[in-house]
CSV table of C-alpha atoms and ligand atoms in Angstrom, one decimal:
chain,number,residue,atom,x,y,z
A,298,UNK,CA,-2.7,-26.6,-1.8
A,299,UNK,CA,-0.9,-24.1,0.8
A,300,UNK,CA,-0.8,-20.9,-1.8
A,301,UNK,CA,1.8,-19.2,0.0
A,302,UNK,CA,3.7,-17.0,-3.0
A,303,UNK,CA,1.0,-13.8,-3.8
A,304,UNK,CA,3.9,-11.9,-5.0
A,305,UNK,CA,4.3,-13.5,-7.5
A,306,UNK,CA,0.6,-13.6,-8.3
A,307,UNK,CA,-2.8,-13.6,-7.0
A,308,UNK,CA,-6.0,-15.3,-8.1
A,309,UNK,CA,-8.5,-13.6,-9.6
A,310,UNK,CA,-11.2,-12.5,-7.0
A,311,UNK,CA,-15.1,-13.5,-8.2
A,312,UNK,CA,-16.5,-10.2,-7.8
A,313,UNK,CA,-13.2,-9.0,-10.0
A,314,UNK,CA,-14.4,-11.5,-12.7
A,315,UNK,CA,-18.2,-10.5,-12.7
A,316,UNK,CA,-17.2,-6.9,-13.4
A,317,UNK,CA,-15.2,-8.0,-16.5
A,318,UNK,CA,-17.8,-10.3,-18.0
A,319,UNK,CA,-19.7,-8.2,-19.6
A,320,UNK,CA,-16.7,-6.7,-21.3
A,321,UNK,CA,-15.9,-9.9,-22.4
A,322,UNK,CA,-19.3,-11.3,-23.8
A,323,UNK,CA,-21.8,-8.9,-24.8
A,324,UNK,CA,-20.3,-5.7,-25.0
A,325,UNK,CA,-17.3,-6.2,-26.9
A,326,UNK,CA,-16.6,-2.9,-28.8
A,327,UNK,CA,-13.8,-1.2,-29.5
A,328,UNK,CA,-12.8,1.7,-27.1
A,329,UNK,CA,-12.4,4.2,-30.3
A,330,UNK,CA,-15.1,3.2,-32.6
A,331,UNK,CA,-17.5,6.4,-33.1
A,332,UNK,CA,-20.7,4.8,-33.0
A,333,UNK,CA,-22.9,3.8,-29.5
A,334,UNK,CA,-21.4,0.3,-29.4
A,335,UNK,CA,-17.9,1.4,-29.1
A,336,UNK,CA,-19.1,4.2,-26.6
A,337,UNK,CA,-20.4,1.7,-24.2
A,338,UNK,CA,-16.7,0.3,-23.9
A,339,UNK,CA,-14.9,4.2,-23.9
A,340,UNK,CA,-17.1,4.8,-21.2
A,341,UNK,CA,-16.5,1.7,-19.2
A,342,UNK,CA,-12.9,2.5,-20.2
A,343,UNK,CA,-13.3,6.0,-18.2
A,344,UNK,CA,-15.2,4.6,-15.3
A,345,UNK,CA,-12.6,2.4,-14.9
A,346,UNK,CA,-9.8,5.6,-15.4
A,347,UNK,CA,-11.7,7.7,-12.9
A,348,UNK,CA,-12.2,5.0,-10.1
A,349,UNK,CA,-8.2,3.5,-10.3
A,350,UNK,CA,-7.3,7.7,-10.0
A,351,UNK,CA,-9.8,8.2,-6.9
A,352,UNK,CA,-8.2,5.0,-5.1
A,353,UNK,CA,-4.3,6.5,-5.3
A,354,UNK,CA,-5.5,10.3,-5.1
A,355,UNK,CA,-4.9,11.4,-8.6
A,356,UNK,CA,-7.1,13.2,-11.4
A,357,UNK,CA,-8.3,11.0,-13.9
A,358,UNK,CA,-6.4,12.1,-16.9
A,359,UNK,CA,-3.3,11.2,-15.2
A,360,UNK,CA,-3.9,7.3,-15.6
A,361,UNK,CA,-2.2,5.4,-18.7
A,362,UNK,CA,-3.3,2.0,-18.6
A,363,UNK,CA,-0.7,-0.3,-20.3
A,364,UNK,CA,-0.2,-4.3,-20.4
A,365,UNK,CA,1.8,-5.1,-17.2
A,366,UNK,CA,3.9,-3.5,-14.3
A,367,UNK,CA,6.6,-4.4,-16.7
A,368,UNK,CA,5.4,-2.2,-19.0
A,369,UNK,CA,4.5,1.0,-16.7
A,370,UNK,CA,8.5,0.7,-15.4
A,371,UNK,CA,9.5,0.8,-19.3
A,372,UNK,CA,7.6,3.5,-20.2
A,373,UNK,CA,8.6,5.7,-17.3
A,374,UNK,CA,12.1,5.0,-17.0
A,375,UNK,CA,12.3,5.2,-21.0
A,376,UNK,CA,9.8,7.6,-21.5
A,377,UNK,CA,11.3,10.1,-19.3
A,378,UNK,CA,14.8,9.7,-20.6
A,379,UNK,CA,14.0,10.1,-24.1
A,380,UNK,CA,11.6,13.4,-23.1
A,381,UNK,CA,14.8,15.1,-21.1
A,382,UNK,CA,17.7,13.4,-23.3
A,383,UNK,CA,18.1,17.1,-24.0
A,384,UNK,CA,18.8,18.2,-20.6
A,385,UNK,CA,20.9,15.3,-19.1
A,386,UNK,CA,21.5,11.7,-19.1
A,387,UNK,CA,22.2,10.9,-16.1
A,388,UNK,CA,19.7,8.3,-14.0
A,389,UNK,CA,19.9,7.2,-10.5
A,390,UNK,CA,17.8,3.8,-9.0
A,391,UNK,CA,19.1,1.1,-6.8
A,392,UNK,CA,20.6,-1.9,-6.8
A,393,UNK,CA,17.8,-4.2,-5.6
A,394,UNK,CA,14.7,-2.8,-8.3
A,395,UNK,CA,13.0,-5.9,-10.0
A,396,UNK,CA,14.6,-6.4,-13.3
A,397,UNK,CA,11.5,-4.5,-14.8
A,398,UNK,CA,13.4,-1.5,-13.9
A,399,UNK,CA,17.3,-2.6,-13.6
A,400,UNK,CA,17.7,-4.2,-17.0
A,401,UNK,CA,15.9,-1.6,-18.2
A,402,UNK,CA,18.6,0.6,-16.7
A,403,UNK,CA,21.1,-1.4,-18.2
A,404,UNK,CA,19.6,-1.0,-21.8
A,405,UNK,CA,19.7,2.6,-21.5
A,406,UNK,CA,23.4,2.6,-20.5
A,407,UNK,CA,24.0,0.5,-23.9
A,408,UNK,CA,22.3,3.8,-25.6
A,409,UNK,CA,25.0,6.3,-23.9
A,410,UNK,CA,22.8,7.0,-20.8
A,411,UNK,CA,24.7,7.3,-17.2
A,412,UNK,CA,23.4,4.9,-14.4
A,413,UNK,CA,23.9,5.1,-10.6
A,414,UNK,CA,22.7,2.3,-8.6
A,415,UNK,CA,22.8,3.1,-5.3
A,416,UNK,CA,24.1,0.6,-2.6
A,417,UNK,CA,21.6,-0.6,0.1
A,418,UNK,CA,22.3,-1.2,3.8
A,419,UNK,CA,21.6,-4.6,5.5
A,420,UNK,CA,18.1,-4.3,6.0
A,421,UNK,CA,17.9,-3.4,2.2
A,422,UNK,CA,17.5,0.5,2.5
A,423,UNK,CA,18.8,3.1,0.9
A,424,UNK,CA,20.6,5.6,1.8
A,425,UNK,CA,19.1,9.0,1.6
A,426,UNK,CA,22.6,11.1,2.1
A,427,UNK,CA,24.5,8.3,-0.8
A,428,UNK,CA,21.1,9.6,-3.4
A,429,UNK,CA,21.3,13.0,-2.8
A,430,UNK,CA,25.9,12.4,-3.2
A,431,UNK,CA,24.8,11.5,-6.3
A,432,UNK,CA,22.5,14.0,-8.4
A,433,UNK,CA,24.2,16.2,-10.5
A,434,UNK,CA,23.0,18.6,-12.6
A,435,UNK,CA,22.8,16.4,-15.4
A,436,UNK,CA,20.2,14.1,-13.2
A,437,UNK,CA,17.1,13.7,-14.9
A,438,UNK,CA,15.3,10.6,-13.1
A,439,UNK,CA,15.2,9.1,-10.1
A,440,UNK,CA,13.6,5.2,-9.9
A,441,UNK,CA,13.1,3.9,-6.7
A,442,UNK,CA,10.7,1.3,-5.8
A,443,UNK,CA,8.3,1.4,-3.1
A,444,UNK,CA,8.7,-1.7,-1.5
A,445,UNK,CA,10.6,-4.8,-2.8
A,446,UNK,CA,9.1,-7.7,-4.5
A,447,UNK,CA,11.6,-10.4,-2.2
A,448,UNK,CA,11.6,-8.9,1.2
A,449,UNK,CA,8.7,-6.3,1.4
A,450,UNK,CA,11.2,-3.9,2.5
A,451,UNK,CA,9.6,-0.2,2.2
A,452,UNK,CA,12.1,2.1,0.7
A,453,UNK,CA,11.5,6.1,2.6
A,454,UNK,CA,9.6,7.4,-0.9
A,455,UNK,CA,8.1,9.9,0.5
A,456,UNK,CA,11.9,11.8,1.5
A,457,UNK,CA,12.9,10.8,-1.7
A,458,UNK,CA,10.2,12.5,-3.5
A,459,UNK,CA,10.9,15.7,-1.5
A,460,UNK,CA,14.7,15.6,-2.1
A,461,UNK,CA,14.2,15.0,-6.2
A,462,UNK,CA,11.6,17.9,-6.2
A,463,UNK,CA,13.5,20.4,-4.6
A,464,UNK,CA,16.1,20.2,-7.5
A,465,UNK,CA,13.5,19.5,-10.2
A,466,UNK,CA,14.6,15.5,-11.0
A,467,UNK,CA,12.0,13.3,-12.3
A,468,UNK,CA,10.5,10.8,-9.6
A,469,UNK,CA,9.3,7.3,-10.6
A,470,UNK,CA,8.6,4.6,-8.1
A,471,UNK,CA,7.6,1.0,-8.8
A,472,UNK,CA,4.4,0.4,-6.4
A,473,UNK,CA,3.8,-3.3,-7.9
A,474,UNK,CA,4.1,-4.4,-4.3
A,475,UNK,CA,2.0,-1.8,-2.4
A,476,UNK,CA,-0.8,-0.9,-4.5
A,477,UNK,CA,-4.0,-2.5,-2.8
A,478,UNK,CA,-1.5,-3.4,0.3
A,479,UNK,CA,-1.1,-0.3,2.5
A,480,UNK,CA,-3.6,2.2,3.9
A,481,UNK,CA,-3.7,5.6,2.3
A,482,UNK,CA,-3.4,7.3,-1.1
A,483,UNK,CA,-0.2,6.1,-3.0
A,484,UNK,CA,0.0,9.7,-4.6
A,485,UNK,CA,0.4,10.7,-1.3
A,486,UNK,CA,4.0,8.9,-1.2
A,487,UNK,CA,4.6,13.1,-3.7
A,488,UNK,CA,6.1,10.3,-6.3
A,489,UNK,CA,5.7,11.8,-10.1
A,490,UNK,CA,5.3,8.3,-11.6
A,491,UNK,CA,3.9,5.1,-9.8
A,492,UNK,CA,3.5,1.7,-11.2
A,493,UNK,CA,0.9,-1.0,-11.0
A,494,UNK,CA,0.1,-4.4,-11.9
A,495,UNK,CA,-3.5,-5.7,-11.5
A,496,UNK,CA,-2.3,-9.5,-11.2
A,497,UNK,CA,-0.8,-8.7,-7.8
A,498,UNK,CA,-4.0,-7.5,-6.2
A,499,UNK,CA,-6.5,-10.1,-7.1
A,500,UNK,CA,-7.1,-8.5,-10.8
A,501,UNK,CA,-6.3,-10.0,-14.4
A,502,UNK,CA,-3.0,-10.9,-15.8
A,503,UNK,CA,-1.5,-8.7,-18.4
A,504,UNK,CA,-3.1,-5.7,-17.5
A,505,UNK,CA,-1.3,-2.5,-15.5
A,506,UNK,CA,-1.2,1.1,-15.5
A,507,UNK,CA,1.4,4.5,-14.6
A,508,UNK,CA,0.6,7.2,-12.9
A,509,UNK,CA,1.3,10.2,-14.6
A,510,UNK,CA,1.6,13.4,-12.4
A,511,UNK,CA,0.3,16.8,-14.9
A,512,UNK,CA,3.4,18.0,-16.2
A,513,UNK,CA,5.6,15.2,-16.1
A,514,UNK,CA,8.2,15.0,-19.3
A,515,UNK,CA,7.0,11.5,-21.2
A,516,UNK,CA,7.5,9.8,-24.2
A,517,UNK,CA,5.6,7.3,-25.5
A,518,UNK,CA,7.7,4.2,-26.0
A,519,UNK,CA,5.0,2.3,-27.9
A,520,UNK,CA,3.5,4.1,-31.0
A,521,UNK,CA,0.5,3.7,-33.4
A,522,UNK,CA,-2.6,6.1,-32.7
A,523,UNK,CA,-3.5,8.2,-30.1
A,524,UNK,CA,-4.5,6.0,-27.4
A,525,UNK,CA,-4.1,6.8,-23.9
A,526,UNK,CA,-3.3,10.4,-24.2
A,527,UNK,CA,-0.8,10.0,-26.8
A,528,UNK,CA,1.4,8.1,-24.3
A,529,UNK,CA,0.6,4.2,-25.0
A,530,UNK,CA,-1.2,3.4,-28.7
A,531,UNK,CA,-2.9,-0.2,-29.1
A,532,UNK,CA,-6.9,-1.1,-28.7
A,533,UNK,CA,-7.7,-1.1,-24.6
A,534,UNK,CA,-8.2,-4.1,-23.2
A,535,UNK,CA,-10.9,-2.9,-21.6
A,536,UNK,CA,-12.5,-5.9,-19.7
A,537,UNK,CA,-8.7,-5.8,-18.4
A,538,UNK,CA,-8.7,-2.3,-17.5
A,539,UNK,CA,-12.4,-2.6,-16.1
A,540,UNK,CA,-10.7,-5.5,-13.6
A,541,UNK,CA,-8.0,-3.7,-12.6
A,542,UNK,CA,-10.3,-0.4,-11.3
A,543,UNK,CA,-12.5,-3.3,-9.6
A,544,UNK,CA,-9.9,-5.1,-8.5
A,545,UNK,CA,-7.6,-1.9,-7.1
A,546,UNK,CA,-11.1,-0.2,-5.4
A,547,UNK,CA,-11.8,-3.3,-3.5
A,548,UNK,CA,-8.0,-3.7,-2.2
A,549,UNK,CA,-7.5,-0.1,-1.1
A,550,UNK,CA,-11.3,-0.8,0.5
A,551,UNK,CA,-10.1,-3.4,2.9
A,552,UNK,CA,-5.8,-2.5,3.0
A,553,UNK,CA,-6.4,-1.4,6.4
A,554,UNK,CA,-8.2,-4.3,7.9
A,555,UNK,CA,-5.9,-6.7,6.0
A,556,UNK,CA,-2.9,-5.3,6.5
A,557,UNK,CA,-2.8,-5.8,10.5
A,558,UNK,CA,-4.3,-9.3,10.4
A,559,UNK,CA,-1.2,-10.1,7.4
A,560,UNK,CA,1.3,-8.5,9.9
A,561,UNK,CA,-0.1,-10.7,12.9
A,562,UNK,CA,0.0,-14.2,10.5
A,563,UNK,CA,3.6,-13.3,9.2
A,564,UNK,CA,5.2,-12.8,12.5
A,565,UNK,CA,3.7,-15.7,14.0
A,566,UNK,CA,4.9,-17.4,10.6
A,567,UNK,CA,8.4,-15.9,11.5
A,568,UNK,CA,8.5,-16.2,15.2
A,569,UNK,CA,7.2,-20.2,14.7
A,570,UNK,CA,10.3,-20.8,12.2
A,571,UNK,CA,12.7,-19.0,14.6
A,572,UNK,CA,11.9,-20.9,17.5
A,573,UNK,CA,12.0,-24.6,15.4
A,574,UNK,CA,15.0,-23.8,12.8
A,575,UNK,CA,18.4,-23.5,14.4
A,576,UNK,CA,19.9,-20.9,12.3
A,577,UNK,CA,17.2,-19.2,10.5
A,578,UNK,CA,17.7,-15.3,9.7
A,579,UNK,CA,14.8,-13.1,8.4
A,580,UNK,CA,16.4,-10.7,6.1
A,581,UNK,CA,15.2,-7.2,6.1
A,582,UNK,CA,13.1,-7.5,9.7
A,583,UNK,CA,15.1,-4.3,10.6
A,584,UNK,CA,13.6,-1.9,8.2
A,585,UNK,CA,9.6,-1.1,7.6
A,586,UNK,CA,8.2,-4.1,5.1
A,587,UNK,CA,4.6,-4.7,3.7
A,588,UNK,CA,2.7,-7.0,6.3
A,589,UNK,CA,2.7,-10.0,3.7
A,590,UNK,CA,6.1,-11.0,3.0
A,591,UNK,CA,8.8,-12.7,4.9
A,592,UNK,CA,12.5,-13.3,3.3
A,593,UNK,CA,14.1,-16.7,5.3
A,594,UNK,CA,17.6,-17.8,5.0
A,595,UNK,CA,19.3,-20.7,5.7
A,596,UNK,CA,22.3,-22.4,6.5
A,597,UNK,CA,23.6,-25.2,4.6
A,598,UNK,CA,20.7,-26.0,2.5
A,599,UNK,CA,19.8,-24.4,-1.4
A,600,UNK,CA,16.6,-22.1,-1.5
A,601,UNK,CA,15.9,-23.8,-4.7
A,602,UNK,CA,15.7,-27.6,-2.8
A,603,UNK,CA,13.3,-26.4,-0.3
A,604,UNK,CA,10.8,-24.7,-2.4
A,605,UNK,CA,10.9,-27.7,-4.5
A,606,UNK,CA,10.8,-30.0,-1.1
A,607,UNK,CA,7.8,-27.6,0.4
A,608,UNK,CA,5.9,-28.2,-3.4
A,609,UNK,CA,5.5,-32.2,-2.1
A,610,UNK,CA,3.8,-31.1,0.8
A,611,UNK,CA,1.7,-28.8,-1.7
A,612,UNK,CA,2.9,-25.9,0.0
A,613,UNK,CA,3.8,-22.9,-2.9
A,614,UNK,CA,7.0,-20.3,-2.0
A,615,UNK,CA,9.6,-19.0,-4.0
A,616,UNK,CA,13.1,-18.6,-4.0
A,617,UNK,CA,12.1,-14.6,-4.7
A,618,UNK,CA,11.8,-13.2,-8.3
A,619,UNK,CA,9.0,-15.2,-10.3
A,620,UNK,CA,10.7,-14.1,-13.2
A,621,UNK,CA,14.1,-15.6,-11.7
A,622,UNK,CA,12.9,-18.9,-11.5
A,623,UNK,CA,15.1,-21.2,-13.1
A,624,UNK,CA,18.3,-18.2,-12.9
A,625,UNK,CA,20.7,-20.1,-11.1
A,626,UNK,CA,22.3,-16.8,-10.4
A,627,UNK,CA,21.8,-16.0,-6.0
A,628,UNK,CA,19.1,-13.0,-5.9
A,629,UNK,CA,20.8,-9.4,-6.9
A,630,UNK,CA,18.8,-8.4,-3.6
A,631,UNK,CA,20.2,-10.2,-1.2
A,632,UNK,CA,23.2,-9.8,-2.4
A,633,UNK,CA,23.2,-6.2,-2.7
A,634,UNK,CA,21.9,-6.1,1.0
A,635,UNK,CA,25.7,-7.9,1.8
A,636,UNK,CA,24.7,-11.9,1.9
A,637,UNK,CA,27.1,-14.1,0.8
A,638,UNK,CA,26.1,-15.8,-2.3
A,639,UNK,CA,26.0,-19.1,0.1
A,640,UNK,CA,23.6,-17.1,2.1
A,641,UNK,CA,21.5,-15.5,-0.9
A,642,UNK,CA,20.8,-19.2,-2.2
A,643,UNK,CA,19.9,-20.4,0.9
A,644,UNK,CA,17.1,-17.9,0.8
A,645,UNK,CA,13.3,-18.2,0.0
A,646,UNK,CA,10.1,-15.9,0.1
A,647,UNK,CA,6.8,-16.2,1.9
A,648,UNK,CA,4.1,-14.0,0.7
A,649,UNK,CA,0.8,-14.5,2.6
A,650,UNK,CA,-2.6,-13.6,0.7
A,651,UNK,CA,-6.1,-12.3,1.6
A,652,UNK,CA,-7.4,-16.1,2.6
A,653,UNK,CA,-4.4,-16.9,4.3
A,654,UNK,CA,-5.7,-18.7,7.6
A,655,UNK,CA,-3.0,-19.3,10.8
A,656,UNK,CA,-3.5,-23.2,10.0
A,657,UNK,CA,-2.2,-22.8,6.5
A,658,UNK,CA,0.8,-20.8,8.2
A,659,UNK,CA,1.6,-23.2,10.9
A,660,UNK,CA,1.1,-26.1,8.4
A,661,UNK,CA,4.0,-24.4,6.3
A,662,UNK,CA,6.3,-23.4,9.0
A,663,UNK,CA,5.9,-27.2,10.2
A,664,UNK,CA,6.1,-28.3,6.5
A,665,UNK,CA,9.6,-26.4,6.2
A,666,UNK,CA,10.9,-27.3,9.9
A,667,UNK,CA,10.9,-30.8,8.1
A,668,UNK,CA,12.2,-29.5,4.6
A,669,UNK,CA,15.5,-28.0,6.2
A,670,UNK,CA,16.0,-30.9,8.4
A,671,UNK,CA,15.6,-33.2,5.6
A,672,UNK,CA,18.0,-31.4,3.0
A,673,UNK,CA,20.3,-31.0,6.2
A,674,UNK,CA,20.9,-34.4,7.2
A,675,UNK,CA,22.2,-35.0,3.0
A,676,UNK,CA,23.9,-32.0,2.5
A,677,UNK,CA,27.1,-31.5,0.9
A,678,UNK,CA,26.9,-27.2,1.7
B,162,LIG,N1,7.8,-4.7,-10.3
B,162,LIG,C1,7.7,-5.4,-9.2
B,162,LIG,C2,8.2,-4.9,-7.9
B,162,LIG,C3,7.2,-6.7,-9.3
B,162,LIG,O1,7.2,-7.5,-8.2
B,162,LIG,C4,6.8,-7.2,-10.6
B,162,LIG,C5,6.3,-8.6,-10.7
B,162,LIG,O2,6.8,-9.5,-10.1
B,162,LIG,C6,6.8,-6.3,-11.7
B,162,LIG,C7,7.4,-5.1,-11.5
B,162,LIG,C8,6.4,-6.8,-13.0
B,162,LIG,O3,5.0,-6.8,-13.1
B,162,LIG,P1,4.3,-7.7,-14.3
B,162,LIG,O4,4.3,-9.1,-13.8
B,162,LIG,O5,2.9,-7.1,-14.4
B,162,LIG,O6,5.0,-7.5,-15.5
């Protein structure tokens, strides 16, 4: 198998699993429980706190650790709008979040909040003079993610933070896709709330965490006891937790040696399926993007047929979204960064991986030179 689709998930890296074992086995306790066995897992619980805040440049205290990047978008997006419901209701994100964040958005609007989703430019950026058109008095949050799940496209965070601090707005930004993949404190990026997922950096499933910057107005969304400072009740899942802080150290470790060799592979990826696929387009290559991901499209052939076509050859991509697979709907990405929805489901995504070797790439490039030729020659598009 070519594994050629980390962002949708990543396997679980050995030394990642040997620091969770023992959380798993022997030492089984619960996080709360007063007595020495339960302290053994509270303090493995705060290792693992203190080492995920040193690798993004935070303070401890300011990690909640949750059950997915699905969940860290929910309670901040939520959590923030029901802590400043009092003040406004007005919310501001863009048009090409993953659904984590948009339908969210849309659930709020069913509860009387007012959503702005701002437009994107071709490249799939957004435009910092259409945000700041936008925030009113009344605007209380502003989500926008750090870079995209279906192109890598790096959205300017660090301007955005500055423009919603100056009038005291709420910043949230969905770092699923950059957390263990870029050089440098993500708390740098001056973002209030970031969000993680520990599946997409070589850690467990079902396991993520938000950032909480000291002083930022939350909720909790999910109650019971007093859990993660009040903000997220239910046991820890502390082997979980334990893999995510092993998992997250050792990415932000080697980010800046992987990154460059990542960027080298994808543009020989892109450059060999330029050169032998009349017609190919790589969306977003205009704008900044994390080194791993590549966004194709197509003439005349479906997105859906040639991941399906590649997945004979063994080779795994995706048509974008994980979560979208089997949506015959043409991504909400492409579409908000003006493709046709001819174009949009012509489309597929390449995301390149820690072990990804130049043979694997230019067996895939060769692998889809075929595909596309093959679903050309019977195409009714
Ligand atoms: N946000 C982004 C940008 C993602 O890519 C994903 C997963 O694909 C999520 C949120 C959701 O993360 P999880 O799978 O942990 O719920």
């Amino acid at each position: 198998m070519i594994y050629l689709d980390h962002n949708a998930t990543t396997p679980l890296d050995r030394r990642v699993l040997d620091a969770m074992t023992p959380y798993l086995t022997e030492q089984w306790g619960n996080s709360s429980s007063p007595y020495r066995f339960g302290n053994q897992a509270r303090i493995a619980l705060e290792n693992a706190r203190a080492r995920v805040a040193a690798c993004i440049g935070a303070a401890a205290d300011e990690i909640v650790f949750c059950a997915s990047g699905t969940e860290a978008d929910n309670l901040a997006v939520r959590g923030v709008a029901a802590a400043l419901r009092e003040r406004g209701n007005h919310i501001v994100t863009s048009s090409v979040e993953h659904h984590a964040v948009l339908h969210t958005c849309r659930a709020l609007e069913a509860e009387g909040y007012r959503v702005t989703y701002l437009p994107v430019d071709r490249d799939g950026l957004v435009d910092i003079e259409e945000l700041e058109r936008n925030l009113t008095p009344g605007t209380i949050l502003v989500s926008v993610m750090h870079a995209n799940n279906e192109t890598g496209v790096l959205q300017p965070v660090g301007e955005i933070a500055r423009i919603a601090r100056e009038r005291g707005i709420v910043f949230h930004s969905d770092a699923v896709q950059t957390a263990g993949k870029l050089p440098g404190m993500l708390c740098h990026t001056g973002a209030d709330l970031l969000s993680f997922s520990a599946h997409k950096f070589y850690g467990p499933k079902g396991v993520g965490a938000l950032y909480v910057r000291r002083g930022t107005p939350l909720l909790a969304r999910i109650t019971g006891g007093p859990h993660e400072h009040g903000l997220r009740a239910g046991t820890e899942n502390v082997p979980g937790i334990v893999g995510l802080a092993a998992a997250l150290a050792l990415a932000v470790e080697s980010a800046g040696t992987e990154a460059p060799g990542s960027a080298r592979l994808r543009d020989r990826f892109e450059s060999l399926v330029l050169q032998t696929i009349p017609g190919a387009r790589i969306n977003g290559n205009g704008a900044p993007r994390v080194a791993n991901t590549s966004n194709l499209s197509f003439d005349a052939v479906d997105g859906e047929s040639i991941v399906l076509g590649l997945d004979l050859s063994g080779i795994c991509i995706s048509t974008g979204s994980a979560c979208s697979t089997g949506d015959p709907e043409p991504s909400h990405v492409l579409l908000a960064m003006g493709l046709s929805p001819k174009e949009a489901q012509g489309s597929v995504r390449v995301s390149l991986g820690r072990h990804t070797v130049a043979a694997e790439i230019d067996a895939a490039a060769s692998a889809l030179e075929r595909t596309v030729a093959r679903l050309r020659a019977i195409s009714s598009l």
